[in-house]
Amino acid sequence: MATIDQYQILRDLGSGAFSQVKLGKHIETGDLVALKIIKDDDSQNGNTAETFKTEIEIMSDINHPNIINMLSSTDDGTLKEANGDVKENVFYLALELASGGELFDFIAQSGSFSEPVARFYFHQMMDAFEYLHSKGISHRDMKPDNIMLDNEFNLKIADFGFSSKTASNQSFKGTRSYMAPEILIGGEYHGQMVDIFAAGIILFIMVTQIPPFQMAHPKDGWYKFVCSNRMDKFWKYHGQNQPGGIEFFSKSFIDLINWLFNFDHTTRPSLSEIKEHEWYNGPVATKDEITEEFTKRQAMLDQCSDDAVPETDVPQEVYDSKSVHRDIKGNVEDSSNLPVLHRKEAEYIACLGSFTKFFSESPLEELFATIAQFAITKSSDYEFSASEYSIIMNIADESEQRVKLQINIMSAGENKHCIEAVKLAGDRFQFNDIYKEIKGFFGGHINTTA
Ligand code: ADP
Ligand code: MG
């Protein structure tokens, strides 16, 4: 098994523009952590290392219950690959593990939140903001991908790679769909204002399950209503996607969102104004109600399928020609003298939450053929792992937007397997749509639960 310093590397947790995130287990204490390992091979140089350094500097100064805290960091790690290769000077952070999974996968798979549940999470987010802003820190990449859960369903803000300690900023950082208009238009902006704008988008998604606009730019089909003071139209159209139309939204919700989305950042609410707002002070779900809600929805997601088992017909050449070895940083390795089809089933780790997984008692090879069948039907850009029952696929939608995802089949007990999807790149909503398709494709193979 691969190791990095005192951690065993158990599996992939996710991936971002600059990093591979792995599940690590401390060799002595057995504690589980997230290891964020720099992607760039030349980790001592370049922008990526700079980004990592800022992240470390800011995270060293942070400790809050609704933020993923950093445990340690080094640019001098020793990585030992499973095949015996050793790499020195590896740059990585050990982070507190967010073991409850991704909040937005949960919403995408199980439905939007009632306002009291959304308020519970919005309060936690504002608590974290208050803490960060009191230290002069802005996050600058608030978006669904960077909001995770701990094992008690509390919100945890992740990814301080773009964070800043200066009030006034100019660099074009963040993710377009969650950027405030002043960044999109160019020029100087205030990092903390931009966080509050993104928090408005996140709140909107929690309550509706869909984004409010594609981009906060005056030319955007939806955001133009904000700029032209036609919020009545904005809500009328968004109401059409909800049961009961516009009545679905409470008056105070509409009022707060309108305020948060203001084009002019000087008229947007401050943190203290948000905390005084009527919507903020409405009924909040209790811890017990949150637990009950999650348990109920998880049971719904775990339901076995009544559909037929899909037929598969994947020629052997497909596996042979598309099977590759990858190292821990995700680079393809020369596998010319390695046996291609010598796979081992990875172990499912029960304490790790994820809302994009299901279970099966069907034979392993049949499950692997099913995912291969899905891949060849949906994409021409995919590869099989040569060492595990795992596949990486690139899938594009009609507008050529790409999502990169990994599907792992893991052993979850005798004759039982867990099939899990992990997003590697692209849009979180699109990833969730593809996961739903995969789940549908497996049909009758979904015949047991955890
Ligand atoms: P990047 O800066 O490269 O975008 P992130 O910090 O956002 O990297 O991490 C990438 C992905 O890894 C996240 O979207 C998440 O799925 C996973 N991840 C990151 N940190 C943790 C953590 N502490 N616990 C569990 N998973 C994590
Ligand atoms: Mg990220």
CSV table of C-alpha atoms and ligand atoms in Angstrom, one decimal:
chain,number,residue,atom,x,y,z
A,1,MET,CA,0.0,0.0,0.0
A,2,ALA,CA,1.2,3.5,-0.8
A,3,THR,CA,2.2,5.8,2.1
A,4,ILE,CA,3.2,9.4,2.6
A,5,ASP,CA,5.3,10.0,5.7
A,6,GLN,CA,3.3,8.6,8.7
A,7,TYR,CA,0.0,8.1,6.6
A,8,GLN,CA,-1.2,5.1,4.6
A,9,ILE,CA,-3.1,6.3,1.5
A,10,LEU,CA,-6.4,4.4,1.4
A,11,ARG,CA,-8.2,5.9,-1.5
A,12,ASP,CA,-9.2,8.9,-3.6
A,13,LEU,CA,-11.6,11.5,-2.0
A,14,GLY,CA,-11.7,14.0,-4.8
A,15,SER,CA,-9.6,16.2,-7.0
A,16,GLY,CA,-9.4,19.9,-7.9
A,17,ALA,CA,-7.5,22.1,-10.3
A,18,PHE,CA,-4.3,22.0,-8.2
A,19,SER,CA,-4.6,18.9,-6.1
A,20,GLN,CA,-5.4,15.3,-5.6
A,21,VAL,CA,-7.2,14.6,-2.3
A,22,LYS,CA,-6.7,11.2,-0.7
A,23,LEU,CA,-8.0,9.5,2.4
A,24,GLY,CA,-5.1,8.9,4.7
A,25,LYS,CA,-4.8,6.8,7.8
A,26,HIS,CA,-2.2,7.6,10.5
A,27,ILE,CA,0.0,4.5,10.9
A,28,GLU,CA,0.2,4.7,14.7
A,29,THR,CA,-3.1,6.3,15.8
A,30,GLY,CA,-5.3,5.0,13.0
A,31,ASP,CA,-6.9,8.5,12.7
A,32,LEU,CA,-8.4,9.2,9.3
A,33,VAL,CA,-7.5,12.5,7.6
A,34,ALA,CA,-7.8,14.1,4.1
A,35,LEU,CA,-4.4,14.5,2.4
A,36,LYS,CA,-4.3,17.3,-0.2
A,37,ILE,CA,-1.4,16.6,-2.4
A,38,ILE,CA,-0.1,19.1,-4.9
A,39,LYS,CA,-0.7,18.0,-8.5
A,40,ASP,CA,2.2,19.7,-10.2
A,41,ASP,CA,5.2,17.5,-10.4
A,42,ASP,CA,7.5,20.4,-10.0
A,43,SER,CA,6.0,21.2,-6.6
A,44,GLN,CA,8.8,23.6,-5.5
A,45,ASN,CA,8.0,26.0,-8.4
A,46,GLY,CA,5.3,27.8,-10.2
A,47,ASN,CA,1.8,29.2,-9.5
A,48,THR,CA,0.5,26.0,-8.0
A,49,ALA,CA,3.1,26.1,-5.2
A,50,GLU,CA,2.3,29.8,-4.6
A,51,THR,CA,-1.4,29.0,-4.3
A,52,PHE,CA,-0.5,26.2,-1.9
A,53,LYS,CA,1.6,28.5,0.2
A,54,THR,CA,-1.1,31.1,0.6
A,55,GLU,CA,-3.5,28.3,1.5
A,56,ILE,CA,-1.2,27.1,4.2
A,57,GLU,CA,-0.5,30.5,5.6
A,58,ILE,CA,-4.1,31.4,5.9
A,59,MET,CA,-5.2,28.0,7.2
A,60,SER,CA,-2.5,28.0,9.9
A,61,ASP,CA,-4.4,30.8,11.5
A,62,ILE,CA,-7.9,29.3,11.3
A,63,ASN,CA,-9.8,27.1,13.7
A,64,HIS,CA,-13.6,27.0,13.6
A,65,PRO,CA,-16.2,24.3,13.8
A,66,ASN,CA,-17.7,25.1,10.4
A,67,ILE,CA,-14.4,25.2,8.6
A,68,ILE,CA,-12.2,22.2,7.6
A,69,ASN,CA,-9.2,22.7,9.8
A,70,MET,CA,-5.6,22.0,8.8
A,71,LEU,CA,-3.7,19.5,10.9
A,72,SER,CA,-0.2,19.9,9.4
A,73,SER,CA,1.5,20.8,6.2
A,74,THR,CA,4.9,20.2,4.6
A,75,ASP,CA,6.8,20.6,1.3
A,76,ASP,CA,9.1,17.8,2.2
A,77,GLY,CA,7.0,14.7,2.3
A,78,THR,CA,8.2,11.3,1.3
A,79,LEU,CA,5.8,9.4,-0.9
A,80,LYS,CA,6.1,5.7,-1.4
A,81,GLU,CA,4.0,4.3,-4.2
A,82,ALA,CA,2.5,0.8,-3.9
A,83,ASN,CA,5.0,-0.4,-6.6
A,84,GLY,CA,8.0,0.7,-4.5
A,85,ASP,CA,8.8,4.0,-6.2
A,86,VAL,CA,9.8,6.8,-3.9
A,87,LYS,CA,9.3,10.5,-4.4
A,88,GLU,CA,10.8,13.1,-2.1
A,89,ASN,CA,9.9,16.8,-1.4
A,90,VAL,CA,6.2,16.2,-1.9
A,91,PHE,CA,4.0,19.2,-1.0
A,92,TYR,CA,0.9,18.3,0.9
A,93,LEU,CA,-1.6,19.3,3.6
A,94,ALA,CA,-3.2,17.0,6.2
A,95,LEU,CA,-6.7,18.2,6.7
A,96,GLU,CA,-9.5,17.3,9.1
A,97,LEU,CA,-11.7,14.8,7.3
A,98,ALA,CA,-15.1,15.9,6.2
A,99,SER,CA,-16.7,12.4,6.6
A,100,GLY,CA,-20.3,13.4,5.9
A,101,GLY,CA,-19.8,13.9,2.1
A,102,GLU,CA,-20.8,16.8,-0.1
A,103,LEU,CA,-23.8,18.9,0.9
A,104,PHE,CA,-24.8,19.6,-2.7
A,105,ASP,CA,-24.7,16.0,-3.8
A,106,PHE,CA,-27.2,15.3,-1.1
A,107,ILE,CA,-29.4,18.1,-2.3
A,108,ALA,CA,-29.0,17.1,-6.0
A,109,GLN,CA,-29.9,13.4,-5.2
A,110,SER,CA,-32.6,13.8,-2.5
A,111,GLY,CA,-34.2,17.2,-3.2
A,112,SER,CA,-34.1,20.8,-2.0
A,113,PHE,CA,-34.3,21.9,1.6
A,114,SER,CA,-37.2,23.4,3.4
A,115,GLU,CA,-36.5,27.0,4.5
A,116,PRO,CA,-35.8,26.0,8.2
A,117,VAL,CA,-33.2,23.4,7.1
A,118,ALA,CA,-31.6,25.8,4.6
A,119,ARG,CA,-31.6,28.4,7.5
A,120,PHE,CA,-29.7,25.9,9.7
A,121,TYR,CA,-26.9,25.7,7.1
A,122,PHE,CA,-27.0,29.4,6.3
A,123,HIS,CA,-26.5,30.2,9.9
A,124,GLN,CA,-23.5,27.9,10.1
A,125,MET,CA,-22.0,29.5,7.0
A,126,MET,CA,-22.5,33.0,8.4
A,127,ASP,CA,-20.9,32.0,11.6
A,128,ALA,CA,-17.8,30.8,9.7
A,129,PHE,CA,-17.9,34.1,7.6
A,130,GLU,CA,-18.0,36.2,10.8
A,131,TYR,CA,-15.0,34.4,12.1
A,132,LEU,CA,-13.0,34.7,8.8
A,133,HIS,CA,-13.9,38.3,8.2
A,134,SER,CA,-13.0,39.2,11.8
A,135,LYS,CA,-9.5,38.0,10.8
A,136,GLY,CA,-9.5,39.9,7.6
A,137,ILE,CA,-9.8,36.7,5.5
A,138,SER,CA,-12.0,36.3,2.4
A,139,HIS,CA,-12.5,32.8,0.9
A,140,ARG,CA,-13.1,33.9,-2.7
A,141,ASP,CA,-14.2,30.5,-4.0
A,142,MET,CA,-17.4,29.8,-2.2
A,143,LYS,CA,-19.4,27.3,-4.3
A,144,PRO,CA,-21.1,23.9,-3.7
A,145,ASP,CA,-17.9,21.9,-4.3
A,146,ASN,CA,-16.3,23.6,-1.4
A,147,ILE,CA,-19.1,22.9,1.1
A,148,MET,CA,-18.9,19.6,2.9
A,149,LEU,CA,-20.4,17.9,5.9
A,150,ASP,CA,-18.9,16.3,9.0
A,151,ASN,CA,-20.3,13.1,10.5
A,152,GLU,CA,-23.0,15.0,12.4
A,153,PHE,CA,-24.3,16.8,9.3
A,154,ASN,CA,-22.6,20.1,10.2
A,155,LEU,CA,-21.4,22.4,7.4
A,156,LYS,CA,-17.7,22.6,6.8
A,157,ILE,CA,-16.2,25.1,4.4
A,158,ALA,CA,-13.3,23.7,2.4
A,159,ASP,CA,-10.6,24.9,0.0
A,160,PHE,CA,-8.8,28.0,0.9
A,161,GLY,CA,-6.6,27.9,-2.2
A,162,PHE,CA,-8.0,31.2,-3.5
A,163,SER,CA,-8.4,32.9,-0.1
A,164,SER,CA,-7.0,36.4,0.6
A,165,LYS,CA,-6.0,38.5,3.5
A,166,THR,CA,-6.2,41.8,1.8
A,167,ALA,CA,-9.5,43.8,1.7
A,168,SER,CA,-9.2,45.1,-1.8
A,169,ASN,CA,-8.5,42.6,-4.5
A,170,GLN,CA,-8.0,42.6,-8.3
A,171,SER,CA,-7.1,39.1,-9.4
A,172,PHE,CA,-9.7,37.2,-11.4
A,173,LYS,CA,-10.1,34.3,-9.0
A,174,GLY,CA,-13.0,32.0,-8.3
A,175,THR,CA,-15.5,30.1,-10.4
A,176,ARG,CA,-17.5,32.0,-13.0
A,177,SER,CA,-21.0,30.8,-12.0
A,178,TYR,CA,-20.5,32.0,-8.4
A,179,MET,CA,-18.6,35.2,-9.0
A,180,ALA,CA,-20.0,38.6,-8.1
A,181,PRO,CA,-20.6,41.0,-11.0
A,182,GLU,CA,-17.8,43.3,-9.9
A,183,ILE,CA,-15.3,40.5,-10.5
A,184,LEU,CA,-16.8,39.5,-13.8
A,185,ILE,CA,-16.8,43.0,-15.1
A,186,GLY,CA,-13.2,43.6,-14.0
A,187,GLY,CA,-11.5,46.0,-11.7
A,188,GLU,CA,-11.1,46.1,-7.9
A,189,TYR,CA,-13.4,44.2,-5.6
A,190,HIS,CA,-13.8,43.5,-1.9
A,191,GLY,CA,-13.2,39.9,-1.0
A,192,GLN,CA,-15.7,39.7,1.8
A,193,MET,CA,-18.5,41.2,-0.3
A,194,VAL,CA,-17.8,38.7,-2.9
A,195,ASP,CA,-18.1,35.9,-0.4
A,196,ILE,CA,-21.5,37.2,0.7
A,197,PHE,CA,-22.7,37.4,-2.9
A,198,ALA,CA,-21.7,33.7,-3.4
A,199,ALA,CA,-23.5,32.8,-0.1
A,200,GLY,CA,-26.7,34.2,-1.7
A,201,ILE,CA,-26.3,31.8,-4.6
A,202,ILE,CA,-25.6,28.9,-2.3
A,203,LEU,CA,-28.7,29.8,-0.2
A,204,PHE,CA,-30.8,30.0,-3.4
A,205,ILE,CA,-29.6,26.5,-4.5
A,206,MET,CA,-30.4,25.0,-1.1
A,207,VAL,CA,-34.0,26.1,-1.3
A,208,THR,CA,-34.6,25.5,-5.1
A,209,GLN,CA,-32.1,22.8,-6.1
A,210,ILE,CA,-31.1,24.9,-9.1
A,211,PRO,CA,-28.7,27.9,-9.7
A,212,PRO,CA,-30.4,31.3,-9.9
A,213,PHE,CA,-28.5,32.3,-13.1
A,214,GLN,CA,-25.6,31.1,-15.1
A,215,MET,CA,-23.4,34.0,-14.4
A,216,ALA,CA,-23.9,37.3,-12.5
A,217,HIS,CA,-23.3,39.3,-15.7
A,218,PRO,CA,-25.7,42.0,-17.1
A,219,LYS,CA,-25.9,39.9,-20.3
A,220,ASP,CA,-27.0,36.7,-18.5
A,221,GLY,CA,-30.6,35.7,-19.4
A,222,TRP,CA,-31.5,35.6,-15.7
A,223,TYR,CA,-29.2,38.1,-14.0
A,224,LYS,CA,-30.3,40.8,-16.4
A,225,PHE,CA,-33.6,40.9,-14.4
A,226,VAL,CA,-31.5,41.8,-11.4
A,227,CYS,CA,-29.7,44.5,-13.2
A,228,SER,CA,-32.8,46.0,-14.7
A,229,ASN,CA,-34.7,46.0,-11.4
A,230,ARG,CA,-37.2,43.4,-12.7
A,231,MET,CA,-37.0,41.0,-9.8
A,232,ASP,CA,-40.7,40.4,-10.2
A,233,LYS,CA,-39.9,38.6,-13.5
A,234,PHE,CA,-37.0,36.7,-11.9
A,235,TRP,CA,-39.2,35.3,-9.2
A,236,LYS,CA,-42.1,34.6,-11.6
A,237,TYR,CA,-39.9,32.5,-13.8
A,238,HIS,CA,-38.2,30.7,-11.0
A,239,GLY,CA,-41.6,30.1,-9.4
A,240,GLN,CA,-42.5,28.1,-12.5
A,241,ASN,CA,-39.9,25.4,-11.5
A,242,GLN,CA,-41.4,25.0,-8.0
A,243,PRO,CA,-44.6,23.4,-6.7
A,244,GLY,CA,-47.2,26.1,-6.0
A,245,GLY,CA,-45.3,28.6,-8.2
A,246,ILE,CA,-44.0,31.8,-6.7
A,247,GLU,CA,-45.9,31.1,-3.4
A,248,PHE,CA,-43.3,28.4,-2.8
A,249,PHE,CA,-40.9,31.1,-1.6
A,250,SER,CA,-41.5,33.0,1.6
A,251,LYS,CA,-41.7,36.8,1.3
A,252,SER,CA,-38.7,37.3,3.5
A,253,PHE,CA,-36.7,34.8,1.5
A,254,ILE,CA,-37.4,36.8,-1.7
A,255,ASP,CA,-36.5,40.0,0.1
A,256,LEU,CA,-33.1,38.7,1.4
A,257,ILE,CA,-32.1,37.1,-1.9
A,258,ASN,CA,-33.0,40.3,-3.8
A,259,TRP,CA,-30.8,42.2,-1.4
A,260,LEU,CA,-27.9,39.7,-1.6
A,261,PHE,CA,-27.9,39.7,-5.4
A,262,ASN,CA,-27.7,43.5,-5.8
A,263,PHE,CA,-25.6,44.5,-8.8
A,264,ASP,CA,-24.1,47.4,-6.8
A,265,HIS,CA,-21.9,45.9,-4.1
A,266,THR,CA,-22.2,49.0,-1.9
A,267,THR,CA,-25.9,48.4,-1.5
A,268,ARG,CA,-25.7,44.7,-0.6
A,269,PRO,CA,-26.2,43.8,3.1
A,270,SER,CA,-23.3,43.5,5.5
A,271,LEU,CA,-23.0,40.4,7.7
A,272,SER,CA,-24.6,42.2,10.6
A,273,GLU,CA,-27.5,43.4,8.4
A,274,ILE,CA,-28.0,39.8,7.2
A,275,LYS,CA,-28.2,38.6,10.8
A,276,GLU,CA,-30.8,41.2,11.6
A,277,HIS,CA,-32.9,40.3,8.5
A,278,GLU,CA,-36.4,38.8,9.1
A,279,TRP,CA,-35.6,35.6,7.0
A,280,TYR,CA,-32.4,34.9,9.1
A,281,ASN,CA,-34.5,35.1,12.3
A,282,GLY,CA,-37.2,32.7,11.1
A,283,PRO,CA,-37.6,29.1,12.4
A,284,VAL,CA,-34.5,27.0,12.3
A,285,ALA,CA,-34.4,23.1,12.1
A,286,THR,CA,-33.1,21.6,15.3
A,287,LYS,CA,-30.1,19.1,15.4
A,288,ASP,CA,-32.6,16.3,15.9
A,289,GLU,CA,-34.7,17.4,12.9
A,290,ILE,CA,-31.6,17.6,10.7
A,291,THR,CA,-30.6,14.1,11.7
A,292,GLU,CA,-34.1,12.8,11.1
A,293,GLU,CA,-34.3,14.5,7.7
A,294,PHE,CA,-31.0,13.0,6.6
A,295,THR,CA,-31.9,9.5,7.8
A,296,LYS,CA,-35.2,9.6,6.0
A,297,ARG,CA,-33.7,10.8,2.8
A,298,GLN,CA,-30.8,8.4,3.0
A,299,ALA,CA,-33.3,5.5,3.3
A,300,MET,CA,-35.0,6.8,0.1
A,301,LEU,CA,-31.6,6.9,-1.7
A,302,ASP,CA,-30.8,3.4,-0.6
A,303,GLN,CA,-33.9,1.8,-2.1
A,304,CYS,CA,-33.3,-1.3,-4.3
A,305,SER,CA,-34.3,-1.1,-7.9
A,306,ASP,CA,-37.2,-3.1,-9.5
A,307,ASP,CA,-35.8,-2.7,-13.0
A,308,ALA,CA,-34.2,-5.4,-15.1
A,309,VAL,CA,-30.5,-6.1,-15.0
A,310,PRO,CA,-28.8,-4.5,-18.1
A,311,GLU,CA,-27.2,-6.7,-20.7
A,312,THR,CA,-23.5,-6.1,-21.5
A,313,ASP,CA,-21.4,-6.8,-24.5
A,314,VAL,CA,-18.0,-5.2,-24.1
A,315,PRO,CA,-15.2,-6.7,-26.3
A,316,GLN,CA,-12.0,-7.6,-24.5
A,317,GLU,CA,-10.0,-5.3,-26.7
A,318,VAL,CA,-11.7,-2.4,-25.1
A,319,TYR,CA,-10.4,-3.3,-21.6
A,320,ASP,CA,-6.9,-4.1,-23.0
A,321,SER,CA,-6.4,-1.0,-25.0
A,322,LYS,CA,-7.9,1.4,-22.4
A,323,SER,CA,-6.3,0.1,-19.2
A,324,VAL,CA,-3.7,2.3,-17.6
A,325,HIS,CA,-1.7,2.5,-14.4
A,326,ARG,CA,-1.6,5.9,-12.6
A,327,ASP,CA,0.6,7.1,-9.8
A,328,ILE,CA,-0.7,8.8,-6.7
A,329,LYS,CA,-0.6,12.2,-8.3
A,330,GLY,CA,-2.7,11.0,-11.1
A,331,ASN,CA,0.0,10.7,-13.8
A,332,VAL,CA,-0.2,7.9,-16.2
A,333,GLU,CA,2.7,5.5,-15.7
A,334,ASP,CA,4.5,3.4,-18.3
A,335,SER,CA,2.8,0.1,-18.0
A,336,SER,CA,4.4,-1.6,-21.0
A,337,ASN,CA,5.9,-4.3,-18.9
A,338,LEU,CA,3.1,-4.7,-16.3
A,339,PRO,CA,0.4,-7.2,-16.6
A,340,VAL,CA,-2.7,-5.3,-17.6
A,341,LEU,CA,-5.6,-7.3,-16.2
A,342,HIS,CA,-4.5,-8.0,-12.7
A,343,ARG,CA,-7.1,-6.1,-10.7
A,344,LYS,CA,-7.7,-6.1,-7.0
A,345,GLU,CA,-11.0,-4.9,-5.4
A,346,ALA,CA,-10.5,-1.9,-3.1
A,347,GLU,CA,-12.1,-2.0,0.3
A,348,TYR,CA,-15.3,0.1,1.0
A,349,ILE,CA,-14.9,2.3,4.0
A,350,ALA,CA,-18.2,2.5,5.9
A,351,CYS,CA,-17.5,5.6,8.0
A,352,LEU,CA,-17.1,7.8,4.9
A,353,GLY,CA,-20.3,9.5,3.7
A,354,SER,CA,-21.2,9.9,0.1
A,355,PHE,CA,-24.5,10.4,-1.6
A,356,THR,CA,-23.4,9.1,-4.9
A,357,LYS,CA,-23.1,5.4,-4.2
A,358,PHE,CA,-25.2,2.2,-4.1
A,359,PHE,CA,-24.7,-1.5,-3.3
A,360,SER,CA,-25.0,-4.7,-5.1
A,361,GLU,CA,-24.7,-8.5,-4.6
A,362,SER,CA,-24.2,-9.1,-8.3
A,363,PRO,CA,-20.9,-10.7,-9.4
A,364,LEU,CA,-18.0,-8.3,-9.5
A,365,GLU,CA,-17.1,-9.0,-13.2
A,366,GLU,CA,-20.7,-8.3,-14.2
A,367,LEU,CA,-20.7,-5.0,-12.4
A,368,PHE,CA,-17.4,-4.0,-14.0
A,369,ALA,CA,-18.8,-4.9,-17.4
A,370,THR,CA,-21.9,-2.8,-16.7
A,371,ILE,CA,-19.9,0.3,-16.0
A,372,ALA,CA,-17.8,-0.4,-19.1
A,373,GLN,CA,-21.0,-0.7,-21.1
A,374,PHE,CA,-22.2,2.6,-19.7
A,375,ALA,CA,-18.8,4.2,-20.6
A,376,ILE,CA,-18.7,3.0,-24.2
A,377,THR,CA,-22.3,4.1,-24.7
A,378,LYS,CA,-21.9,7.6,-23.3
A,379,SER,CA,-18.3,8.6,-24.2
A,380,SER,CA,-15.3,7.8,-26.2
A,381,ASP,CA,-13.0,9.3,-23.6
A,382,TYR,CA,-12.6,6.9,-20.7
A,383,GLU,CA,-10.0,4.6,-19.2
A,384,PHE,CA,-9.9,1.6,-16.9
A,385,SER,CA,-7.6,1.3,-14.0
A,386,ALA,CA,-5.2,-1.6,-14.5
A,387,SER,CA,-4.9,-2.3,-10.8
A,388,GLU,CA,-8.4,-1.8,-9.4
A,389,TYR,CA,-12.1,-2.1,-10.5
A,390,SER,CA,-12.3,1.6,-11.4
A,391,ILE,CA,-12.9,3.7,-14.4
A,392,ILE,CA,-12.4,7.4,-15.2
A,393,MET,CA,-14.7,8.9,-17.8
A,394,ASN,CA,-15.0,12.3,-19.5
A,395,ILE,CA,-18.6,13.1,-20.4
A,396,ALA,CA,-19.8,16.1,-22.3
A,397,ASP,CA,-23.4,17.5,-22.3
A,398,GLU,CA,-25.1,19.2,-25.3
A,399,SER,CA,-23.2,22.4,-24.8
A,400,GLU,CA,-19.9,20.6,-24.7
A,401,GLN,CA,-19.4,21.2,-21.0
A,402,ARG,CA,-17.2,18.4,-19.7
A,403,VAL,CA,-17.3,16.4,-16.4
A,404,LYS,CA,-14.6,14.1,-15.4
A,405,LEU,CA,-15.6,11.4,-13.0
A,406,GLN,CA,-14.3,8.2,-11.5
A,407,ILE,CA,-16.5,5.1,-10.7
A,408,ASN,CA,-15.1,2.7,-8.2
A,409,ILE,CA,-16.3,-0.8,-7.4
A,410,MET,CA,-15.3,-1.7,-3.8
A,411,SER,CA,-15.7,-4.8,-1.7
A,412,ALA,CA,-18.3,-4.2,1.1
A,413,GLY,CA,-18.4,-7.6,2.7
A,414,GLU,CA,-18.8,-11.1,1.4
A,415,ASN,CA,-20.3,-11.0,-2.1
A,416,LYS,CA,-21.3,-7.4,-1.6
A,417,HIS,CA,-20.0,-4.4,-3.5
A,418,CYS,CA,-20.3,-0.7,-3.3
A,419,ILE,CA,-20.4,1.3,-6.5
A,420,GLU,CA,-19.4,4.9,-6.0
A,421,ALA,CA,-19.0,8.0,-8.2
A,422,VAL,CA,-16.4,10.7,-7.4
A,423,LYS,CA,-16.2,14.0,-9.3
A,424,LEU,CA,-12.8,14.8,-10.6
A,425,ALA,CA,-13.5,17.9,-12.6
A,426,GLY,CA,-16.4,20.0,-14.0
A,427,ASP,CA,-19.7,21.2,-12.8
A,428,ARG,CA,-21.2,19.6,-9.7
A,429,PHE,CA,-24.8,19.7,-11.0
A,430,GLN,CA,-23.8,18.0,-14.3
A,431,PHE,CA,-21.9,15.4,-12.3
A,432,ASN,CA,-25.0,14.6,-10.3
A,433,ASP,CA,-27.1,14.3,-13.4
A,434,ILE,CA,-24.6,11.8,-14.8
A,435,TYR,CA,-24.6,9.9,-11.5
A,436,LYS,CA,-28.4,9.6,-11.7
A,437,GLU,CA,-28.1,8.2,-15.2
A,438,ILE,CA,-25.5,5.6,-14.0
A,439,LYS,CA,-27.8,4.6,-11.2
A,440,GLY,CA,-30.6,4.1,-13.6
A,441,PHE,CA,-28.4,2.1,-16.0
A,442,PHE,CA,-27.4,-0.4,-13.3
A,443,GLY,CA,-31.1,-1.0,-12.7
A,444,GLY,CA,-31.7,-4.5,-11.0
A,445,HIS,CA,-28.0,-4.7,-10.0
A,446,ILE,CA,-29.0,-2.3,-7.1
A,447,ASN,CA,-30.3,-5.2,-5.0
A,448,THR,CA,-28.9,-4.6,-1.5
A,449,THR,CA,-28.1,-1.8,1.0
A,450,ALA,CA,-25.1,-1.0,3.2
B,1,ADP,P1,-8.7,22.2,-5.1
B,1,ADP,O1,-8.1,23.3,-4.4
B,1,ADP,O2,-7.7,21.5,-6.0
B,1,ADP,O3,-10.0,22.5,-5.8
B,1,ADP,P2,-10.2,21.1,-2.8
B,1,ADP,O4,-9.6,21.5,-1.5
B,1,ADP,O5,-11.4,21.8,-3.3
B,1,ADP,O6,-9.0,21.1,-4.0
B,1,ADP,O7,-10.4,19.5,-2.8
B,1,ADP,C1,-10.9,18.8,-4.0
B,1,ADP,C2,-12.0,17.8,-3.6
B,1,ADP,O8,-11.5,16.9,-2.6
B,1,ADP,C3,-13.2,18.4,-2.9
B,1,ADP,O9,-14.2,18.9,-3.8
B,1,ADP,C4,-13.7,17.2,-2.0
B,1,ADP,O10,-14.5,16.4,-2.8
B,1,ADP,C5,-12.4,16.5,-1.6
B,1,ADP,N1,-12.0,17.0,-0.3
B,1,ADP,C6,-11.2,18.1,-0.1
B,1,ADP,N2,-11.0,18.3,1.2
B,1,ADP,C7,-11.6,17.2,1.9
B,1,ADP,C8,-11.7,16.8,3.3
B,1,ADP,N3,-11.2,17.6,4.2
B,1,ADP,N4,-12.4,15.7,3.5
B,1,ADP,C9,-13.0,15.0,2.5
B,1,ADP,N5,-12.9,15.3,1.2
B,1,ADP,C10,-12.2,16.4,0.9
B,2,MG,MG,-12.0,23.1,-4.8
